CSV table of C-alpha atoms in Angstrom, one decimal:
chain,number,residue,atom,x,y,z
A,1,MET,CA,15.4,-1.4,32.0
A,2,PRO,CA,16.5,-3.7,29.6
A,3,GLY,CA,20.3,-4.4,28.7
A,4,PRO,CA,22.0,-4.0,25.1
A,5,GLU,CA,20.7,-6.0,22.6
A,6,ARG,CA,22.9,-7.5,19.7
A,7,LEU,CA,22.0,-5.5,16.4
A,8,ASP,CA,20.8,-8.6,14.4
A,9,ARG,CA,18.0,-9.1,17.3
A,10,PHE,CA,17.2,-5.6,17.7
A,11,MET,CA,16.8,-5.5,14.0
A,12,ALA,CA,14.3,-8.7,13.7
A,13,ARG,CA,12.3,-7.4,16.5
A,14,ALA,CA,11.8,-4.1,15.0
A,15,VAL,CA,11.2,-5.2,11.6
A,16,ALA,CA,8.5,-8.0,12.9
A,17,ALA,CA,6.6,-5.4,14.6
A,18,TYR,CA,6.5,-2.7,12.0
A,19,TYR,CA,4.8,-5.5,9.3
A,20,ALA,CA,2.9,-6.8,11.7
A,21,GLY,CA,1.3,-3.3,12.1
A,22,ARG,CA,0.8,-1.9,9.0
A,23,ASP,CA,0.7,-1.4,5.1
A,24,PRO,CA,3.8,0.1,4.1
A,25,PHE,CA,3.5,0.4,0.4
A,26,GLY,CA,2.6,3.2,-1.9
A,27,ARG,CA,2.4,6.8,-1.7
A,28,CYS,CA,0.4,6.7,1.5
A,29,GLY,CA,3.1,4.4,2.9
A,30,ASP,CA,6.4,4.5,3.8
A,31,PHE,CA,8.4,3.2,0.6
A,32,THR,CA,7.2,2.1,-3.1
A,33,THR,CA,8.7,-1.4,-4.2
A,34,ALA,CA,9.4,-2.1,-7.9
A,35,PRO,CA,5.6,-3.9,-8.6
A,36,GLU,CA,4.0,-0.8,-7.6
A,37,ILE,CA,6.0,1.5,-9.9
A,38,SER,CA,5.1,-0.7,-12.8
A,39,GLN,CA,2.8,-3.3,-13.7
A,40,ALA,CA,5.4,-4.8,-16.5
A,41,PHE,CA,7.8,-5.4,-13.6
A,42,GLY,CA,5.6,-8.2,-12.5
A,43,GLU,CA,4.5,-9.4,-15.9
A,44,CYS,CA,8.2,-9.9,-17.1
A,45,LEU,CA,8.8,-11.8,-14.0
A,46,GLY,CA,5.7,-14.0,-14.6
A,47,LEU,CA,7.2,-14.5,-17.9
A,48,TRP,CA,10.9,-15.7,-16.9
A,49,ALA,CA,9.1,-18.4,-14.7
A,50,ALA,CA,7.2,-19.7,-17.4
A,51,VAL,CA,10.6,-19.6,-19.5
A,52,THR,CA,12.4,-21.1,-16.6
A,53,TRP,CA,9.6,-23.9,-15.8
A,54,GLN,CA,10.4,-24.9,-19.6
A,55,LEU,CA,13.8,-25.0,-18.8
A,56,MET,CA,13.2,-27.3,-15.9
A,57,GLY,CA,11.7,-29.6,-18.1
A,58,ALA,CA,7.9,-28.6,-17.7
A,59,PRO,CA,7.2,-30.8,-14.5
A,60,ALA,CA,3.3,-31.2,-14.9
A,61,ARG,CA,3.1,-29.9,-11.3
A,62,VAL,CA,5.4,-26.4,-9.9
A,63,ILE,CA,5.1,-24.3,-6.7
A,64,LEU,CA,5.4,-20.5,-7.8
A,65,ALA,CA,6.3,-19.0,-4.4
A,66,GLU,CA,6.9,-15.3,-3.5
A,67,LEU,CA,8.6,-14.7,-0.4
A,68,GLY,CA,7.1,-11.1,1.5
A,69,PRO,CA,4.5,-10.4,-1.3
A,70,GLY,CA,3.7,-7.1,-0.1
A,71,ARG,CA,0.0,-6.3,-1.5
A,72,GLY,CA,0.4,-9.2,-4.0
A,73,THR,CA,0.7,-7.1,-7.0
A,74,LEU,CA,3.9,-9.0,-8.2
A,75,MET,CA,2.0,-12.2,-8.2
A,76,ALA,CA,-1.1,-10.6,-9.6
A,77,ASP,CA,0.5,-9.3,-12.7
A,78,ALA,CA,3.3,-12.2,-13.1
A,79,LEU,CA,-0.1,-14.6,-12.9
A,80,ARG,CA,-1.9,-12.8,-15.9
A,81,ALA,CA,1.5,-12.7,-17.7
A,82,ALA,CA,1.4,-16.7,-16.8
A,83,GLU,CA,-1.7,-16.8,-19.1
A,84,MET,CA,0.2,-16.8,-21.8
A,85,VAL,CA,1.6,-20.0,-21.4
A,86,PRO,CA,-1.0,-22.0,-20.5
A,87,ALA,CA,0.3,-25.1,-19.9
A,88,PHE,CA,2.6,-23.1,-17.2
A,89,ARG,CA,-0.4,-21.6,-15.5
A,90,ALA,CA,-2.3,-25.3,-15.4
A,91,ALA,CA,0.5,-26.5,-13.6
A,92,LEU,CA,1.8,-24.0,-11.1
A,93,GLN,CA,0.2,-23.5,-7.6
A,94,VAL,CA,0.9,-20.5,-6.2
A,95,HIS,CA,2.5,-20.6,-2.5
A,96,LEU,CA,3.2,-17.2,-0.2
A,97,VAL,CA,5.8,-16.4,2.6
A,98,GLU,CA,4.0,-13.6,4.9
A,99,THR,CA,3.9,-13.0,8.5
A,100,SER,CA,1.8,-10.1,8.8
A,101,PRO,CA,-1.9,-10.6,8.9
A,102,GLY,CA,-3.2,-7.6,7.0
A,103,LEU,CA,-0.8,-8.1,4.5
A,104,ARG,CA,-1.9,-11.5,4.1
A,105,ALA,CA,-6.1,-10.0,4.2
A,106,ALA,CA,-4.6,-7.8,1.5
A,107,GLN,CA,-3.2,-10.7,-0.7
A,108,GLN,CA,-6.3,-12.5,-0.3
A,109,GLN,CA,-8.4,-9.9,-1.3
A,110,ARG,CA,-6.4,-9.4,-4.4
A,111,LEU,CA,-5.6,-12.9,-5.6
A,112,GLY,CA,-8.3,-14.8,-4.3
A,113,LEU,CA,-8.5,-18.3,-4.8
A,114,ALA,CA,-5.5,-18.2,-6.8
A,115,VAL,CA,-3.6,-18.8,-3.6
A,116,ALA,CA,-3.2,-22.4,-2.8
A,117,GLY,CA,-1.3,-21.5,0.7
A,118,TRP,CA,0.3,-19.4,3.2
A,119,HIS,CA,3.3,-20.2,5.3
A,120,ASP,CA,5.0,-17.9,7.7
A,121,ASP,CA,8.9,-19.0,6.5
A,122,ALA,CA,10.1,-20.5,3.4
A,123,ALA,CA,11.2,-23.6,5.2
A,124,GLY,CA,7.1,-24.2,5.1
A,125,LEU,CA,6.6,-24.6,1.3
A,126,PRO,CA,5.2,-27.7,0.0
A,127,ASP,CA,7.7,-30.3,-1.2
A,128,GLY,CA,8.2,-30.1,-4.9
A,129,PRO,CA,10.0,-28.4,-7.7
A,130,ALA,CA,9.4,-24.7,-6.9
A,131,ILE,CA,10.2,-21.2,-8.9
A,132,ILE,CA,10.9,-18.8,-5.6
A,133,LEU,CA,10.6,-15.2,-6.5
A,134,ALA,CA,12.0,-12.8,-3.7
A,135,ASN,CA,11.8,-9.0,-4.6
A,136,GLU,CA,13.2,-6.8,-1.3
A,137,PHE,CA,12.9,-9.5,1.1
A,138,PHE,CA,16.4,-9.9,1.8
A,139,ASP,CA,16.8,-6.6,2.6
A,140,ALA,CA,14.6,-6.7,5.8
A,141,LEU,CA,16.3,-9.9,7.2
A,142,PRO,CA,18.6,-8.8,10.3
A,143,ILE,CA,22.3,-8.4,10.1
A,144,ARG,CA,25.1,-8.7,12.5
A,145,GLN,CA,27.7,-5.3,12.3
A,146,PHE,CA,31.4,-5.6,13.7
A,147,LEU,CA,33.7,-2.1,14.3
A,148,ARG,CA,37.2,-2.6,13.8
A,149,ARG,CA,39.0,-0.9,17.1
A,150,ASP,CA,42.7,-1.1,18.3
A,151,GLY,CA,43.6,-3.8,16.1
A,152,ALA,CA,40.2,-6.0,17.1
A,153,TRP,CA,36.7,-6.4,15.8
A,154,LEU,CA,33.9,-5.5,18.3
A,155,GLU,CA,30.2,-6.0,17.6
A,156,ARG,CA,27.7,-3.5,17.4
A,157,HIS,CA,24.6,-3.7,20.0
A,158,VAL,CA,21.8,-1.5,20.4
A,159,ALA,CA,21.0,0.1,24.0
A,160,ASP,CA,18.9,3.5,24.8
A,161,GLY,CA,18.6,4.3,20.6
A,162,ARG,CA,22.4,4.2,20.3
A,163,PHE,CA,25.4,1.8,19.2
A,164,LEU,CA,27.2,0.2,21.9
A,165,ASP,CA,30.2,-1.9,21.1
A,166,LEU,CA,31.0,-5.0,22.9
A,167,PRO,CA,33.2,-7.8,22.5
A,168,ALA,CA,31.1,-10.5,20.2
A,169,GLU,CA,29.5,-13.6,21.5
A,170,VAL,CA,30.4,-16.0,18.3
A,171,PRO,CA,32.2,-13.9,15.5
A,172,PRO,CA,31.6,-14.9,12.2
A,173,PRO,CA,34.6,-14.9,10.0
A,174,LEU,CA,36.0,-11.7,9.5
A,175,PRO,CA,38.7,-9.8,7.5
A,176,ALA,CA,42.2,-10.2,9.6
A,177,GLU,CA,43.0,-6.5,8.4
A,178,ALA,CA,40.6,-3.8,7.8
A,179,PRO,CA,41.3,0.3,8.6
A,180,GLU,CA,40.5,1.4,12.2
A,181,GLY,CA,36.7,2.3,12.5
A,182,ALA,CA,35.9,-0.3,9.8
A,183,VAL,CA,32.5,-1.4,9.8
A,184,ALA,CA,31.6,-4.7,8.4
A,185,GLU,CA,28.3,-6.5,7.7
A,186,HIS,CA,27.3,-10.0,8.1
A,187,ALA,CA,24.0,-11.2,6.7
A,188,GLU,CA,23.8,-14.7,8.9
A,189,ALA,CA,20.0,-14.9,8.2
A,190,GLY,CA,20.1,-14.2,4.3
A,191,MET,CA,22.8,-16.3,3.9
A,192,ALA,CA,20.9,-19.2,6.2
A,193,VAL,CA,17.9,-18.5,3.8
A,194,ALA,CA,19.6,-18.7,0.6
A,195,ALA,CA,21.4,-21.7,1.6
A,196,GLY,CA,18.1,-23.4,2.8
A,197,LEU,CA,16.4,-22.6,-0.6
A,198,ALA,CA,19.4,-23.3,-2.4
A,199,ALA,CA,20.1,-27.0,-1.2
A,200,ARG,CA,15.9,-27.1,-2.2
A,201,CYS,CA,16.5,-26.2,-5.6
A,202,ARG,CA,19.3,-28.7,-6.0
A,203,ASP,CA,17.3,-31.9,-4.4
A,204,GLN,CA,14.1,-30.8,-5.6
A,205,GLY,CA,14.5,-29.3,-8.8
A,206,GLY,CA,13.5,-25.1,-9.6
A,207,ALA,CA,15.1,-22.0,-9.1
A,208,LEU,CA,14.9,-18.7,-6.7
A,209,LEU,CA,15.1,-15.4,-7.9
A,210,ALA,CA,15.9,-12.6,-5.7
A,211,LEU,CA,16.0,-9.0,-6.4
A,212,ASP,CA,16.9,-6.3,-4.0
A,213,TYR,CA,19.5,-3.7,-3.6
A,214,GLY,CA,23.3,-3.8,-2.5
A,215,PRO,CA,26.7,-4.3,-3.6
A,216,ALA,CA,28.0,-7.3,-5.9
A,217,ALA,CA,31.0,-7.6,-4.0
A,218,PHE,CA,32.0,-7.1,-0.5
A,219,GLY,CA,33.0,-4.0,1.1
A,220,PHE,CA,33.2,-2.1,4.5
A,221,GLY,CA,30.5,0.1,5.2
A,222,ASP,CA,27.5,0.8,7.6
A,223,SER,CA,24.3,0.1,5.2
A,224,LEU,CA,21.7,0.1,8.2
A,225,GLN,CA,18.9,2.3,7.0
A,226,ALA,CA,15.0,3.3,8.0
A,227,MET,CA,12.7,4.8,5.8
A,228,THR,CA,9.4,6.7,6.8
A,229,ARG,CA,6.9,8.5,4.4
A,230,HIS,CA,9.4,8.2,1.8
A,231,GLY,CA,12.0,10.0,3.6
A,232,THR,CA,14.7,8.7,5.9
A,233,ALA,CA,14.7,7.8,9.6
A,234,ASP,CA,16.5,6.9,12.6
A,235,PRO,CA,16.7,3.2,12.3
A,236,LEU,CA,17.3,2.8,16.2
A,237,ALA,CA,14.9,5.6,17.5
A,238,GLU,CA,11.2,3.8,18.2
A,239,PRO,CA,11.5,0.2,16.3
A,240,GLY,CA,8.5,-0.7,15.0
A,241,THR,CA,7.6,2.5,13.5
A,242,VAL,CA,10.0,2.8,10.7
A,243,ASP,CA,11.3,0.5,8.0
A,244,VAL,CA,14.6,-0.8,8.7
A,245,THR,CA,16.4,-2.5,6.4
A,246,ALA,CA,20.0,-2.8,5.3
A,247,HIS,CA,21.7,-3.6,1.9
A,248,VAL,CA,21.5,-7.2,0.6
A,249,PRO,CA,25.8,-9.1,0.5
A,250,PHE,CA,24.9,-10.9,-2.9
A,251,ALA,CA,27.9,-12.4,-3.2
A,252,ALA,CA,27.5,-13.6,0.1
A,253,LEU,CA,24.3,-15.0,-0.7
A,254,ALA,CA,25.8,-16.6,-4.1
A,255,ASP,CA,28.7,-18.1,-2.0
A,256,ALA,CA,26.3,-19.7,0.5
A,257,GLY,CA,24.0,-20.8,-2.4
A,258,ARG,CA,27.1,-22.8,-4.2
A,259,ALA,CA,28.1,-23.7,-0.6
A,260,ALA,CA,24.7,-25.6,-0.4
A,261,GLY,CA,25.0,-27.2,-3.8
A,262,ALA,CA,23.0,-25.0,-6.4
A,263,ALA,CA,24.5,-22.9,-9.4
A,264,ALA,CA,24.3,-19.1,-8.7
A,265,HIS,CA,23.8,-16.7,-11.7
A,266,GLY,CA,24.9,-13.2,-11.3
A,267,PRO,CA,24.5,-11.2,-9.1
A,268,LEU,CA,24.1,-8.4,-12.2
A,269,PRO,CA,22.4,-4.7,-11.7
A,270,MET,CA,18.7,-5.0,-12.0
A,271,GLY,CA,18.4,-2.9,-14.7
A,272,LEU,CA,20.6,-4.8,-17.3
A,273,PHE,CA,18.5,-7.9,-16.0
A,274,LEU,CA,14.8,-6.2,-16.5
A,275,GLN,CA,16.2,-5.1,-20.3
A,276,ARG,CA,16.8,-8.3,-21.2
A,277,LEU,CA,13.8,-9.5,-20.2
A,278,GLY,CA,12.0,-6.6,-22.4
A,279,LEU,CA,10.2,-4.5,-20.0
A,280,SER,CA,10.8,-1.2,-21.3
A,281,ALA,CA,9.2,-2.9,-24.5
A,282,ARG,CA,6.5,-4.2,-22.4
A,283,ALA,CA,6.0,-0.2,-21.1
A,284,ALA,CA,5.8,1.1,-24.6
A,285,ILE,CA,3.2,-1.2,-25.4
A,286,LEU,CA,1.5,-0.2,-22.2
A,287,ALA,CA,1.7,3.6,-22.9
A,288,ARG,CA,0.4,3.2,-26.3
A,289,GLY,CA,-2.8,1.7,-25.1
A,290,ALA,CA,-3.2,4.4,-22.4
A,291,MET,CA,-2.6,6.6,-24.9
A,292,ALA,CA,-5.3,5.4,-27.4
A,293,ALA,CA,-7.9,5.4,-24.4
A,294,GLY,CA,-7.1,9.2,-24.2
A,295,ARG,CA,-5.3,8.3,-20.4
A,296,ARG,CA,-1.9,10.4,-21.1
A,297,ASP,CA,-1.1,10.6,-17.4
A,298,GLN,CA,-1.2,6.7,-17.7
A,299,ALA,CA,0.8,6.6,-20.1
A,300,SER,CA,3.9,9.0,-18.7
A,301,LEU,CA,3.5,6.7,-15.6
A,302,ALA,CA,4.1,3.4,-17.5
A,303,LEU,CA,7.4,4.9,-19.3
A,304,SER,CA,8.7,6.9,-16.1
A,305,GLY,CA,8.5,3.5,-14.2
A,306,ALA,CA,10.2,1.8,-16.7
A,307,GLU,CA,12.9,4.2,-16.6
A,308,ARG,CA,13.2,4.3,-12.9
A,309,LEU,CA,13.7,0.7,-12.7
A,310,THR,CA,16.1,0.2,-15.2
A,311,ALA,CA,18.6,3.5,-15.4
A,312,PRO,CA,21.5,3.4,-13.7
A,313,GLU,CA,20.7,7.0,-12.0
A,314,GLY,CA,17.3,5.1,-10.9
A,315,MET,CA,17.1,1.7,-9.5
A,316,GLY,CA,19.0,-0.3,-12.2
A,317,ARG,CA,22.3,0.2,-10.9
A,318,LEU,CA,21.9,-0.2,-7.3
A,319,PHE,CA,19.5,-3.4,-7.2
A,320,LYS,CA,20.7,-6.4,-8.0
A,321,ALA,CA,19.5,-9.6,-9.7
A,322,LEU,CA,20.6,-13.1,-8.8
A,323,CYS,CA,19.5,-16.7,-9.4
A,324,LEU,CA,20.2,-19.8,-7.7
A,325,CYS,CA,18.9,-23.0,-9.2
A,326,HIS,CA,19.4,-26.8,-9.9
A,327,PRO,CA,23.2,-27.1,-11.1
A,328,GLY,CA,22.0,-29.0,-13.8
A,329,LEU,CA,19.2,-26.1,-15.1
A,330,PRO,CA,20.5,-24.1,-18.1
A,331,THR,CA,21.1,-20.7,-17.6
A,332,PRO,CA,18.0,-18.8,-16.7
A,333,PRO,CA,16.6,-16.1,-18.7
A,334,GLY,CA,18.4,-12.3,-18.1
A,335,PHE,CA,21.6,-14.0,-16.6
A,336,GLU,CA,23.3,-14.7,-20.4
A,337,THR,CA,27.0,-13.8,-20.1
A,338,ALA,CA,27.3,-12.6,-24.0
């Protein structure tokens, strides 16, 4: 019988097996992401990318990349919106970071020749100025957890479907003071990805836009969770059969980006960010078009989807938006402080 496995290694193995064997999105899957809720989401991000490209000086060639692009829904909507800025559409080259063969096939079917290439990780993206979208990508990256006991930190491992707390191999910096029983999470993998992409933006120009769920500031707590068929599940049982995620520590990602030499904007609530990009107005236009065509259900979905994405009681407050970019880039749209 295998021995205890450090939580981040268990999570990495479980997530890889999960995505390798299924299409988890939509009503028939395990969860629904923002691009599946409203086409206005991807359209707003496409126009955000176009404006950001203009702020970059409108380079003749720019990579538009997405990390974890699912079925390709977000990118399809973003490219449709990009057609409104013909010079941007002509300059961009689409690259997708995806490891799942099944999802790559779905992306190929939806996007076809619009995709210039697929990559197993962000390090494989071609050189050059890049605008990188990461929607619900960082939450699936493995985390480490530490438990405060008797004035010391122990690291959580997994054995036989249960937590086992053991002395840490190489502990990261952790608070010297914490209440007994406190759980601290460390997103080592996410911070490494953020730092790598921030360094790329610093050296080659561009921006990373991350939208995900999690706190804006550090706090104690166990955020490890799992979803199956739109309900909760035990994240430690039957690895590879459920969607295992954890809250994204946005402050830590921003700090990692700044340490790598990038500018960081945000995090701010996703609802506010999307409202500033005009998502609700775009959803209203879609609803009016659907009503004119006699499709009442579609009109209702357009409006309810926008409400779900922006309302504080929906996804608007729990989800955050963060941009890491070249330090000389003006403030990207949606991140204005006023």
